[in-house]
Short mmCIF file of C-alpha atoms in Angstrom, two decimals:
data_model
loop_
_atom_site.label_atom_id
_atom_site.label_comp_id
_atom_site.label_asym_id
_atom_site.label_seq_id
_atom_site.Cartn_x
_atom_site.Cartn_y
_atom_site.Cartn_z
CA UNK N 1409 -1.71 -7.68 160.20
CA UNK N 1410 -4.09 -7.84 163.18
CA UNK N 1411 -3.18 -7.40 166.66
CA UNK N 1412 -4.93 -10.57 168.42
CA UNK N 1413 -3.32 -9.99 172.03
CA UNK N 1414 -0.02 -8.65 174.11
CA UNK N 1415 0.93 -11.24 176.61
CA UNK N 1416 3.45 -10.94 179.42
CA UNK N 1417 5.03 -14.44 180.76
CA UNK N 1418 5.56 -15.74 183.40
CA UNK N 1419 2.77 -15.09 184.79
CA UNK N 1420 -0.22 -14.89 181.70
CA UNK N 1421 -0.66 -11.52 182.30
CA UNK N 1422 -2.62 -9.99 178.75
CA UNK N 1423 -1.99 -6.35 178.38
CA UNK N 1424 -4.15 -5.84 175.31
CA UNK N 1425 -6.36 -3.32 177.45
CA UNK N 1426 -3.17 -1.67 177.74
CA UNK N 1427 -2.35 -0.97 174.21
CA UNK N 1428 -2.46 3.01 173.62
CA UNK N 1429 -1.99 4.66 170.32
CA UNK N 1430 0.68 1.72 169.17
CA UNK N 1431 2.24 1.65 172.55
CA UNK N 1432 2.19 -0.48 176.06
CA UNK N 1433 2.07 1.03 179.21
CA UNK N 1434 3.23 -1.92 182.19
CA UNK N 1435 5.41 -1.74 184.75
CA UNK N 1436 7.22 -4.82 185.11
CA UNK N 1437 7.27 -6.27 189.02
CA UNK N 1438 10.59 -5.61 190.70
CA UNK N 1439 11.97 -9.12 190.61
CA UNK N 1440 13.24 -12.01 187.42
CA UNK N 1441 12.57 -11.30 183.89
CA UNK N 1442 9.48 -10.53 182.17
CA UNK N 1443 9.01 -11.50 178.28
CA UNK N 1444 6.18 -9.24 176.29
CA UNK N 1445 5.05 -11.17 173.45
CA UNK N 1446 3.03 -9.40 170.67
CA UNK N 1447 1.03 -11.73 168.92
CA UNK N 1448 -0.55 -10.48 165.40
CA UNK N 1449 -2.87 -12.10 162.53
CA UNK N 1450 -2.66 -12.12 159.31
CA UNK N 1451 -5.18 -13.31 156.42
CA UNK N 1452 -4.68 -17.08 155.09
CA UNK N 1453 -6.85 -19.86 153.57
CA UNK N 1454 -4.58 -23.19 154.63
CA UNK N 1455 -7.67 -24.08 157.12
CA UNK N 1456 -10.87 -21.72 155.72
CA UNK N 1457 -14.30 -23.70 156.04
CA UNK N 1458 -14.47 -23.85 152.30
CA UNK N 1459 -10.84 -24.91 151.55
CA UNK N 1460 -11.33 -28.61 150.91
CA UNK N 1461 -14.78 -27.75 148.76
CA UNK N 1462 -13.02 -24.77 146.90
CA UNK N 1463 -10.14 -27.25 145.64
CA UNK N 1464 -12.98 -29.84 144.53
CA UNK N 1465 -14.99 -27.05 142.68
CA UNK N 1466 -11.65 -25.53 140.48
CA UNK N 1467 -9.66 -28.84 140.08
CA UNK N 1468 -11.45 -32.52 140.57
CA UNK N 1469 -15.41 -31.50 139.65
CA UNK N 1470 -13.48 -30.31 136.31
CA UNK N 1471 -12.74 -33.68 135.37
CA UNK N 1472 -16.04 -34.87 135.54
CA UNK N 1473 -17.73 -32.47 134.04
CA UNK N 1474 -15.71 -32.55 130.73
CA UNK N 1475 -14.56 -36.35 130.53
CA UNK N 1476 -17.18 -38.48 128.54
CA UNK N 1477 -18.29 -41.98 129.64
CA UNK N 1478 -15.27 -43.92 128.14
CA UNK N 1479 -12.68 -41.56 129.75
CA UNK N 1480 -14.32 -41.83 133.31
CA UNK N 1481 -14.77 -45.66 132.95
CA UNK N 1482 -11.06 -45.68 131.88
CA UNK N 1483 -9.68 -43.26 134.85
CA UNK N 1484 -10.19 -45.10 138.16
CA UNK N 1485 -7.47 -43.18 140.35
CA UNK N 1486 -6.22 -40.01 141.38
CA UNK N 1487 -2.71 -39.31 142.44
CA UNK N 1488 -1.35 -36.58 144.96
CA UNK N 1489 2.59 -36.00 144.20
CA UNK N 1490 4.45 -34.19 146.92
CA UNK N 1491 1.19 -32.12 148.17
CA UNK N 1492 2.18 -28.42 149.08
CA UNK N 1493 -0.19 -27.29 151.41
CA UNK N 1494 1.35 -24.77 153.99
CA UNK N 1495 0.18 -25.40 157.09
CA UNK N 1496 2.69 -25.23 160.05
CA UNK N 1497 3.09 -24.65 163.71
CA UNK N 1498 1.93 -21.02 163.78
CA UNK N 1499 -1.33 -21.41 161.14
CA UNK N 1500 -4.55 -19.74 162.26
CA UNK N 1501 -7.95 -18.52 161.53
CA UNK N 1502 -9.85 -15.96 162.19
CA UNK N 1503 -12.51 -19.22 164.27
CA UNK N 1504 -9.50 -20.81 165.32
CA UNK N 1505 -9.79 -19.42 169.03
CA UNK N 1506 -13.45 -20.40 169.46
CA UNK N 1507 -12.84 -23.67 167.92
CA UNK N 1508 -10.11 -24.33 170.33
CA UNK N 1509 -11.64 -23.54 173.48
CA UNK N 1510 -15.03 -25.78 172.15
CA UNK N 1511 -12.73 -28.93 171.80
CA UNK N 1512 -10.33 -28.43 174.84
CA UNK N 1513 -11.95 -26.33 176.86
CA UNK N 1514 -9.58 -23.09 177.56
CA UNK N 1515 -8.22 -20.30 175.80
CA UNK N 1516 -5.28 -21.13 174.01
CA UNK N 1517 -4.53 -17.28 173.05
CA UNK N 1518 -2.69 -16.19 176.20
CA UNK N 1519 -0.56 -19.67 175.71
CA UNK N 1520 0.63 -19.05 171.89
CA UNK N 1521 3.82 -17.75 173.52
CA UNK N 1522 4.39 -21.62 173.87
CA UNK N 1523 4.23 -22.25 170.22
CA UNK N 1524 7.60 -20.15 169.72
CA UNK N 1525 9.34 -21.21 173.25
CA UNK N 1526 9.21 -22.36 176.80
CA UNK N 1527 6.51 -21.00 178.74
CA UNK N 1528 7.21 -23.45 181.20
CA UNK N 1529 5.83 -26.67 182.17
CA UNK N 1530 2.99 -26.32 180.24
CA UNK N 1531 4.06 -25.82 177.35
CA UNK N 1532 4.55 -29.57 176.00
CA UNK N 1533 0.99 -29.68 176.63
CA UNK N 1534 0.08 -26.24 174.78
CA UNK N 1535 1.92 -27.64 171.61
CA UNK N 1536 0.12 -30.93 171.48
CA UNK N 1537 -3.46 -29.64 172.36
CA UNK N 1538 -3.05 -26.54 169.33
CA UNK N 1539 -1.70 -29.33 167.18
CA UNK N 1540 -4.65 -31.59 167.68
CA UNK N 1541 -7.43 -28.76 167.42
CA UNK N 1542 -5.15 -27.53 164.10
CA UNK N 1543 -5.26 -31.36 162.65
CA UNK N 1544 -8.95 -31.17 163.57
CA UNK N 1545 -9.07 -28.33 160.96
CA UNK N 1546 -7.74 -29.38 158.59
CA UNK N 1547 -8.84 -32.52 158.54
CA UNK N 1548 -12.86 -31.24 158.57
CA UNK N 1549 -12.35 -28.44 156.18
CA UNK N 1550 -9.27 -29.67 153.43
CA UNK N 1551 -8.49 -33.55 153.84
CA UNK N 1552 -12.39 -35.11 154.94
CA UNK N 1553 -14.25 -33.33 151.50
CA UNK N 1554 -11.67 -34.71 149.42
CA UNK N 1555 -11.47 -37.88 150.09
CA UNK N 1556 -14.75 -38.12 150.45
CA UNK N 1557 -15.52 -36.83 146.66
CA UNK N 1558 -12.99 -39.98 145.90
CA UNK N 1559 -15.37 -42.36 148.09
CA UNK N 1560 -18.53 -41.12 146.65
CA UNK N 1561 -16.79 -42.30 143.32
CA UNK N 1562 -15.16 -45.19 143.95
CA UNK N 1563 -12.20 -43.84 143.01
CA UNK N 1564 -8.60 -44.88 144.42
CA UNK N 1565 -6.99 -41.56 145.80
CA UNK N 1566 -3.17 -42.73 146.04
CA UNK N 1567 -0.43 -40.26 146.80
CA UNK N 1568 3.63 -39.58 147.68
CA UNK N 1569 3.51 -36.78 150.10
CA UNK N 1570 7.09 -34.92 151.72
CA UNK N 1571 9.05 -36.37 153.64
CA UNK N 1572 7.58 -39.96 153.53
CA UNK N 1573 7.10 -40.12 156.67
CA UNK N 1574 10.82 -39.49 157.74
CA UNK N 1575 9.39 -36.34 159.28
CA UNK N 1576 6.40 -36.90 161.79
CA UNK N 1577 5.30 -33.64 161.85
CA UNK N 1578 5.10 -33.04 158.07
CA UNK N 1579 1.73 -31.65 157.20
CA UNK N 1580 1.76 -30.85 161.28
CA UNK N 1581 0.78 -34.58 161.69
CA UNK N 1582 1.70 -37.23 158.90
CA UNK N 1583 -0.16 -39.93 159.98
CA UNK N 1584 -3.37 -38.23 160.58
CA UNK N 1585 -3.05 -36.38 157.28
CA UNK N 1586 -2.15 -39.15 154.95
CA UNK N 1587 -4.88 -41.30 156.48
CA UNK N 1588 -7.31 -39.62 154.21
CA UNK N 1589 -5.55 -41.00 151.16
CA UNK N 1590 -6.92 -44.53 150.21
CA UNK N 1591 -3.76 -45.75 148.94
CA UNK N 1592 -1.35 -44.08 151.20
CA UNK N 1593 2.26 -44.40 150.26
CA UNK N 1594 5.69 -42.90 148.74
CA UNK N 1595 8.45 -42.41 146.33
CA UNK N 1596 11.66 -44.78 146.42
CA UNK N 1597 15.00 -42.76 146.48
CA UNK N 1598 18.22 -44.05 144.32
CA UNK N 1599 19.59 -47.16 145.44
CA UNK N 1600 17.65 -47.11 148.72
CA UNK N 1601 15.14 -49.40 149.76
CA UNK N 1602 12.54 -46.96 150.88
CA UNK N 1603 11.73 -49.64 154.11
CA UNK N 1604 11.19 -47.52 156.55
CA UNK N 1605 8.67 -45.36 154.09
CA UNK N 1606 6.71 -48.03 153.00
CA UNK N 1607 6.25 -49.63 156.44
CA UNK N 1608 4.81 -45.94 157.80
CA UNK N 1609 2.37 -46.18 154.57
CA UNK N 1610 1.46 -49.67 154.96
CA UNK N 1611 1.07 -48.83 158.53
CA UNK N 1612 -1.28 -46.02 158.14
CA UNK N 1613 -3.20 -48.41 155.50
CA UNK N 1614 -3.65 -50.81 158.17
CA UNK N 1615 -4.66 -48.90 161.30
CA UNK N 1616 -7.15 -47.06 158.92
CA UNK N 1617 -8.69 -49.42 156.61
CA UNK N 1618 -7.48 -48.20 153.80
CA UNK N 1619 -6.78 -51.30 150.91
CA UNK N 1620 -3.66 -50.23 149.23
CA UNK N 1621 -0.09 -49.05 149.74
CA UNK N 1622 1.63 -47.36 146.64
CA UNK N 1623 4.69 -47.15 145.61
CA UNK N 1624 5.92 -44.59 142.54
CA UNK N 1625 9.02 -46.52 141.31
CA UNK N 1626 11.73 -45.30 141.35
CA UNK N 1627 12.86 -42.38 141.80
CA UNK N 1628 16.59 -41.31 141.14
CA UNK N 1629 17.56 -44.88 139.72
CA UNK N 1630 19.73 -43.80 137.12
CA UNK N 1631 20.07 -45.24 133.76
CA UNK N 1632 22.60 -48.25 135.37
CA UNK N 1633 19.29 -50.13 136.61
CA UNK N 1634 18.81 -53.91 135.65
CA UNK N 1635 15.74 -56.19 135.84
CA UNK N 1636 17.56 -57.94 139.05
CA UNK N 1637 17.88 -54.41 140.54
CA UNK N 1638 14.33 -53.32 139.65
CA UNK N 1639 13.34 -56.85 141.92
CA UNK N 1640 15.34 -56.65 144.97
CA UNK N 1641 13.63 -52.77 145.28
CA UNK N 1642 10.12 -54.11 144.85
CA UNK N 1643 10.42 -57.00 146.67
CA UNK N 1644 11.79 -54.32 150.01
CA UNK N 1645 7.99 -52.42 149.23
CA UNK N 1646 6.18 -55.77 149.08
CA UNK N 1647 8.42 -57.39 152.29
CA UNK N 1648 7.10 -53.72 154.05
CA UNK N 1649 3.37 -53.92 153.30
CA UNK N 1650 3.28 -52.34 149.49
CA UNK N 1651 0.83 -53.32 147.14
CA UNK N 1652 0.53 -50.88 144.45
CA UNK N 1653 2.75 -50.52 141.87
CA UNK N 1654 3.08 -46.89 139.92
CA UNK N 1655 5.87 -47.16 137.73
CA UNK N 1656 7.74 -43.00 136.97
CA UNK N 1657 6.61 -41.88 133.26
CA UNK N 1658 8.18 -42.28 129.92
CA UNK N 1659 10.48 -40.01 128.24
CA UNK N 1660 9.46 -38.95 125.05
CA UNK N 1661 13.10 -37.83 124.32
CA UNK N 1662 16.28 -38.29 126.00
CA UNK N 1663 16.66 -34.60 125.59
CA UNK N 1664 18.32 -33.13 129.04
CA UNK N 1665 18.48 -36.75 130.32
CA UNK N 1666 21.92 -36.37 131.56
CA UNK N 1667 20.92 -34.17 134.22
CA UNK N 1668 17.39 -35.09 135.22
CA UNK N 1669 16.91 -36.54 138.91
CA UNK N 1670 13.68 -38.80 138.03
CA UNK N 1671 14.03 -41.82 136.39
CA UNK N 1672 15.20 -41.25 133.12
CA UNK N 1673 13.23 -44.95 131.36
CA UNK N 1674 11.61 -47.80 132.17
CA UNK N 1675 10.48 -48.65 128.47
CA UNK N 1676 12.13 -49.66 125.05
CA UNK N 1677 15.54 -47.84 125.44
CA UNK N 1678 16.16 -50.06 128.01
CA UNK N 1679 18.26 -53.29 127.40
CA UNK N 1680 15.40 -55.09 129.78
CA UNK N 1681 12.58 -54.21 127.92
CA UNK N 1682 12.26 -57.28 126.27
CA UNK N 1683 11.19 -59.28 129.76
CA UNK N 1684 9.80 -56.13 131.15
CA UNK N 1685 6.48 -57.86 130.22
CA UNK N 1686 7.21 -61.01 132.50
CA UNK N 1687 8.08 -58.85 135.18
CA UNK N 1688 5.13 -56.61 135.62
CA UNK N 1689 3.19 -59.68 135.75
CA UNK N 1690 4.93 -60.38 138.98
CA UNK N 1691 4.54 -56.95 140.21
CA UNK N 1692 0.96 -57.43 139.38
CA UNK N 1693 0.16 -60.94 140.79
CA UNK N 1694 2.40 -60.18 144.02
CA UNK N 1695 0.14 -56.83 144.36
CA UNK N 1696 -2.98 -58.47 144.18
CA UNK N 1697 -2.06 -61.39 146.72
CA UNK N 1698 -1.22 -59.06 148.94
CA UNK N 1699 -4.20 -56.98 148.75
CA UNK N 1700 -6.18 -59.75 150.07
CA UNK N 1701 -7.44 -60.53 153.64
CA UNK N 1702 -5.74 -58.49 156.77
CA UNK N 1703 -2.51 -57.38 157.32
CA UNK N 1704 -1.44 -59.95 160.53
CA UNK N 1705 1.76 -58.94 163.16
CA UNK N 1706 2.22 -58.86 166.79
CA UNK N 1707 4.04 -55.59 167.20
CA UNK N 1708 2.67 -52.14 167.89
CA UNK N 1709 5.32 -49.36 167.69
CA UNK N 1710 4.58 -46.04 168.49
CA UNK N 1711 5.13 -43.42 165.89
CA UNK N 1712 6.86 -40.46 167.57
CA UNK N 1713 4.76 -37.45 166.50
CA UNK N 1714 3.85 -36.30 169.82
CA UNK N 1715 7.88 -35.94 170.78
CA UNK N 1716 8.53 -33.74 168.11
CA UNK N 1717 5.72 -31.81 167.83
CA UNK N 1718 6.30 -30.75 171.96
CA UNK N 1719 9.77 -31.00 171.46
CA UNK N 1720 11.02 -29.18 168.01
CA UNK N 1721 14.50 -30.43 167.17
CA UNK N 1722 14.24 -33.65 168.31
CA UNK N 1723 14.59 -36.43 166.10
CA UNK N 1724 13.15 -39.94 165.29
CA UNK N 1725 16.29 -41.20 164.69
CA UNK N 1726 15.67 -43.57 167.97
CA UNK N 1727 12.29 -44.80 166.79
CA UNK N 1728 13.31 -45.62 162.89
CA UNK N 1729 16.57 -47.58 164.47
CA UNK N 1730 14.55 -49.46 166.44
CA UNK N 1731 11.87 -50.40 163.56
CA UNK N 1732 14.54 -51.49 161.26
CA UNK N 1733 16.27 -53.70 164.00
CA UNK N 1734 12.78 -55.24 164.31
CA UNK N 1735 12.16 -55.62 160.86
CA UNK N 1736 16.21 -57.22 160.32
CA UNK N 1737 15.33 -59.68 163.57
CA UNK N 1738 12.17 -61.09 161.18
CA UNK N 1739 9.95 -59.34 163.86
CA UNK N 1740 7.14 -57.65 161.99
CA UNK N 1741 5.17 -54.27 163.42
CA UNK N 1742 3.32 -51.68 162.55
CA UNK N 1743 3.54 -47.62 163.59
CA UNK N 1744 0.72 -46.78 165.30
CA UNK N 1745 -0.70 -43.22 165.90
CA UNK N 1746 -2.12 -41.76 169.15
CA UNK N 1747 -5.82 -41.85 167.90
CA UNK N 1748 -5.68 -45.85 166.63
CA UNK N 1749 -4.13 -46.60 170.86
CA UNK N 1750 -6.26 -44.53 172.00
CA UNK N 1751 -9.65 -46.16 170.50
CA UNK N 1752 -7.96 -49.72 170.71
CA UNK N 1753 -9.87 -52.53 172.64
CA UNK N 1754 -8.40 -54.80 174.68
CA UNK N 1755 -9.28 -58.10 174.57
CA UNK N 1756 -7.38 -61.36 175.30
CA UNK N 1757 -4.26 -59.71 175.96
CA UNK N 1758 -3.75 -58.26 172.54
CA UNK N 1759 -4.15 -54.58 171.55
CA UNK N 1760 -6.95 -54.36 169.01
CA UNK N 1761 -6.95 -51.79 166.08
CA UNK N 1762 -8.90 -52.31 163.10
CA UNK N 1763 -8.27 -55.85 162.40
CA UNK N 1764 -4.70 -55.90 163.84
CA UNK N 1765 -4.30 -57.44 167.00
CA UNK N 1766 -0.85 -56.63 168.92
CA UNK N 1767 0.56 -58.33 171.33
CA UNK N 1768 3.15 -55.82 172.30
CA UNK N 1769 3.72 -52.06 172.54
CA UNK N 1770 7.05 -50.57 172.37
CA UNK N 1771 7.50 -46.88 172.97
CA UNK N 1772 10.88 -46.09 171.81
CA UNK N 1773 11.99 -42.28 172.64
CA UNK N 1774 8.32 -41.24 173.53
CA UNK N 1775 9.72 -37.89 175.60
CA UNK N 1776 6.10 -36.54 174.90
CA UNK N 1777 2.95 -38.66 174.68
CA UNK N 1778 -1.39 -37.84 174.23
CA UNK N 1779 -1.83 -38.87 178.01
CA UNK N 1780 -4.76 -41.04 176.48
CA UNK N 1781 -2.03 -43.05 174.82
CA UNK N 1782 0.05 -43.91 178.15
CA UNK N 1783 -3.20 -44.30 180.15
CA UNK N 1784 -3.89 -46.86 177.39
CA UNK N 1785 -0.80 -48.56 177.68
CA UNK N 1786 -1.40 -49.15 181.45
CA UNK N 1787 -4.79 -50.40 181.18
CA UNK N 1788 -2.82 -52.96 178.40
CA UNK N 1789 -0.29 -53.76 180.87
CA UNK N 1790 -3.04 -54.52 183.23
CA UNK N 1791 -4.77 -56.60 181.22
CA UNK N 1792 -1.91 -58.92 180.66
CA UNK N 1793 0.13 -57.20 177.76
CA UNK N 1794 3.62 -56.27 177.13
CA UNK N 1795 4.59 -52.76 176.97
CA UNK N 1796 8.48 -51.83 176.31
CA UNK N 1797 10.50 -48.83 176.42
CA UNK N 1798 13.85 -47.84 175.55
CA UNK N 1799 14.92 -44.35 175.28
CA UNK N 1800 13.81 -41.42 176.70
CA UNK N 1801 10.76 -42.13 178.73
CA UNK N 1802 7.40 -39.88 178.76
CA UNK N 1803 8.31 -36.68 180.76
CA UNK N 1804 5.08 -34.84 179.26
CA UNK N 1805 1.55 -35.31 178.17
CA UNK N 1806 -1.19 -33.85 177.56
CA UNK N 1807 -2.69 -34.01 180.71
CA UNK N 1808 -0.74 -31.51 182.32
CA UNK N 1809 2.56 -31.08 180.48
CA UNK N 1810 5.88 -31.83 182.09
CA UNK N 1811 6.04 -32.93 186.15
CA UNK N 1812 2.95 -34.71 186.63
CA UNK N 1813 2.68 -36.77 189.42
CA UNK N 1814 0.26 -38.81 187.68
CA UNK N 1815 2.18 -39.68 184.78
CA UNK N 1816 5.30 -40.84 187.45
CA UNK N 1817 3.04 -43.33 189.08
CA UNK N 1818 1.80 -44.73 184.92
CA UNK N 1819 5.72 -44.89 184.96
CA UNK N 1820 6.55 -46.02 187.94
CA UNK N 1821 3.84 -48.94 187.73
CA UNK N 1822 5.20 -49.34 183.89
CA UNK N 1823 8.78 -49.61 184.06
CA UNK N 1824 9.39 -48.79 187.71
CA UNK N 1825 10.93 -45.97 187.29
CA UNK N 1826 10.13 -42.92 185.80
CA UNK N 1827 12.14 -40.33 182.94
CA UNK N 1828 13.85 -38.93 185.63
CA UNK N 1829 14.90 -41.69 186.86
CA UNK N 1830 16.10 -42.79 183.40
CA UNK N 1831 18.02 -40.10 182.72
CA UNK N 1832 20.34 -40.14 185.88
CA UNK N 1833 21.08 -44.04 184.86
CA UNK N 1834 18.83 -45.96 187.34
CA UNK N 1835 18.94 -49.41 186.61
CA UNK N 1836 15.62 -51.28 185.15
CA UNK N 1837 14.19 -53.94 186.15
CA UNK N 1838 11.12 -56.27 184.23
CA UNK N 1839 7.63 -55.62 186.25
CA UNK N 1840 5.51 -58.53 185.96
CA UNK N 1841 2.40 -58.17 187.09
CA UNK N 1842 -1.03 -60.41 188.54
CA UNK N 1843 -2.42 -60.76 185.07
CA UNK N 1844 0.36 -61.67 183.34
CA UNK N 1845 1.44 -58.11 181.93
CA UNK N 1846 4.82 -57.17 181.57
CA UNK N 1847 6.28 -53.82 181.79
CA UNK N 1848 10.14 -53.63 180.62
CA UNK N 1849 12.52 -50.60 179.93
CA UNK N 1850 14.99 -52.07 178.06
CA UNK N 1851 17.75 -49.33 177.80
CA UNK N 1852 19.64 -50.81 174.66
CA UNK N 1853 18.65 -53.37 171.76
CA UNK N 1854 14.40 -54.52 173.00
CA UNK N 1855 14.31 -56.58 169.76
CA UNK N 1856 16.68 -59.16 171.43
CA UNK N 1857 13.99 -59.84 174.17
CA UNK N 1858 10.87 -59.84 172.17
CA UNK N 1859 11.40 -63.98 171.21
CA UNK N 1860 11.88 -64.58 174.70
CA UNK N 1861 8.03 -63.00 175.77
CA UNK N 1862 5.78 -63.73 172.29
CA UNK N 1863 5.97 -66.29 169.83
CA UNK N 1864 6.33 -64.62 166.70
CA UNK N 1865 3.31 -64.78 164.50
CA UNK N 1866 5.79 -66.36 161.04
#
């Protein structure tokens, strides 16, 4: 390990200078409690300059340097299952620091403190600017070269990464890294539907042009399936924006089959098998029509990375209630990421991204938001849009981090109120504004009002 710096909070006061033959030599001031924090190094790859390029030169150039013409013109897809690539809250490189201050403008290494616990105020903000400069990284040097070697190719790069999506902050941001898929998408568990999965694929297709979602059915399904089950699960991935089909493998034996977790057949052991035919047609045709044209709704939700990542521990559980209550009311959304609000247009009163065009943004337990995401939202709200919260209400960005007068006025001209505010149980009231735009907390079920200010696009 390499010592990179000794840091004494409060205060940002680097002792490094002070480091003598293994030891530190400070005297703490008289008054409160002073934390030393020794931060150290230690060699890793996860975001080298060469990563992405190494991984195409040992694995994917293999392939087509040893396949012959009727193999490559047979092999138009590659698929990522459950990618293990270990980057986390605490990765580094040995350019990481000069990278950092280049895209944000100050030294992050007297702040790394923040990265294990409170700092203070700024520490929401610490959290989100190291995990943008670290998704940066990555994306540049592991995710970009890849997909790019798929591009170049025409080749479909499809994939079902942990946690689905269940877990924001899964590859340190989920929907930034599985953007770089072309087929985004995810496993089905058991008897679940996998909803709430497929919409955060579809979503990510969407926002990012990508022009499939896939889904690896199923997994866990036991051998009690039936052709009726197999359609009510399909027809969940197609109802949430699916439309790629990649049935789990054959069994050559049953060998073992009593214990194995994946499915155990889909083929001729199956009492099915003999319509099995008729029904991948369906899957086939219904993937196809719904690969053409543009993906049409009129609700943006906002996916909660941000929270999470400035807040570790909390949970989505707010956000994924919300987008299944939507989704049960026949209101259809999509998630939407900090980058695709932030480089929306507004026009018309709808929130443009890619070909999407929302007519309302709901931020449902956004504690923590990019402040180019709530600026956004006002400039919606004062162009004539809707913007609804429920929840806990932005008490950080990454503006400043936490107690920001400017983010209480965004609030405050929102919602009237501000988190604050929220928290001690201040009543809400709807703000309605010259140009039409509405601003509404709603503190409990938003889905119930959304008929009453849009009419729903089906």
């Amino acid at each position: 390990e390499n010592l990179l710096t000794v840091v004494v909070w409060p205060g940002k006061i680097v002792l490094t200078d002070s480091v003598t033959d293994g030891r530190i030599r400070w005297r703490a001031p008289g008054k409160g409690i002073s934390r030393i924090y020794t931060i150290t190094t230690a060699p890793g790859y996860v975001i080298h300059p060469e990563h992405g390029n190494k991984l195409l030169d040992v694995y994917f150039n293999r392939f087509e340097e040893r396949m012959d013409d009727a193999g490559r013109a047979g092999m138009n897809y590659f698929f990522q299952d459950e990618l293990a690539y270990p980057i986390h809250m605490l990765t580094w490189s040995d350019d990481f620091s000069e990278e950092f201050i280049r895209r944000k403008g100050y030294d992050i290494v007297p702040y790394l403190p923040a990265l294990k616990e409170s700092i203070g105020p700024v520490t929401p903000r610490v959290r989100m600017d190291y995990c943008e400069v670290l998704m940066d990284l990555s994306e540049e040097r592991y995710y970009k070269p890849i997909y790019q070697w798929h591009a170049d190719r025409g080749l479909m790069y499809g994939c079902d990464n942990l946690s689905r999506g269940k877990d924001p902050t899964a590859y340190i941001d989920y929907f930034r890294a599985m953007s770089w898929f072309t087929a985004p998408g995810n496993d089905a568990p058991a008897r679940g539907s996998s909803f709430l999965e497929t919409k955060i694929s579809s979503s990510i297709a969407h926002l990012y042009s990508r022009p499939r979602t896939w889904l690896e059915a199923f997994h866990s399904m036991g051998w009690g399936s039936s052709g009726a089950w197999l359609t009510d699960q399909i027809d969940h991935h197609f109802v949430a924006g699916g439309n790629l089909v990649c049935m789990h493998g054959l069994y050559y034996s049953t060998h073992g089959g009593w214990w194995e977790w994946a499915p155990p057949d889909f083929h001729f052991r199956m009492p099915y098998w003999p319509h099995m035919k008729r029904w991948l047609d369906y899957t086939e045709r219904m993937s196809f029509i719904l690969s053409q044209g543009s993906h049409v709704c009129d609700i943006a939700l906002v996916y909660p990375t941000e929270t999470i990542q400035a807040y570790p521990g909390t949970k989505p559980d707010g956000v994924f209630d919300l987008a299944l209550k939507l989704s049960n009311s026949g209101l259809d959304f999509d998630f939407v990421d900090f980058r695709s609000l932030r480089d929306a247009s507004i026009e018309e009163r709808e929130l443009r991204m890619a070909d999407e065009r929302y007519k309302v943004l709901i931020l449902a337990d956004m504690e923590a938001m990019h402040h180019s995401s709530l600026t956004r939202a006002l400039a919606f709200y004062r162009a004539g849009g809707i913007v609804l919260a429920m929840g806990r209400l932005p008490r950080a960005t990454s503006a400043k981090g936490e107690k920001d007068p400017e983010v209480e006025a965004i609030l405050r001209e929102l919602f009237g109120l501000t988190a604050t505010e929220v928290a001690a149980g201040k009543p809400a009231k709807k703000q309605v504004n010259a140009a039409g735009g509405v601003g509404w907390y709603i503190p409990e079920a938003p889905e119930r009002q959304v008929a009453g200010l849009i009419t729903p696009d089906f």
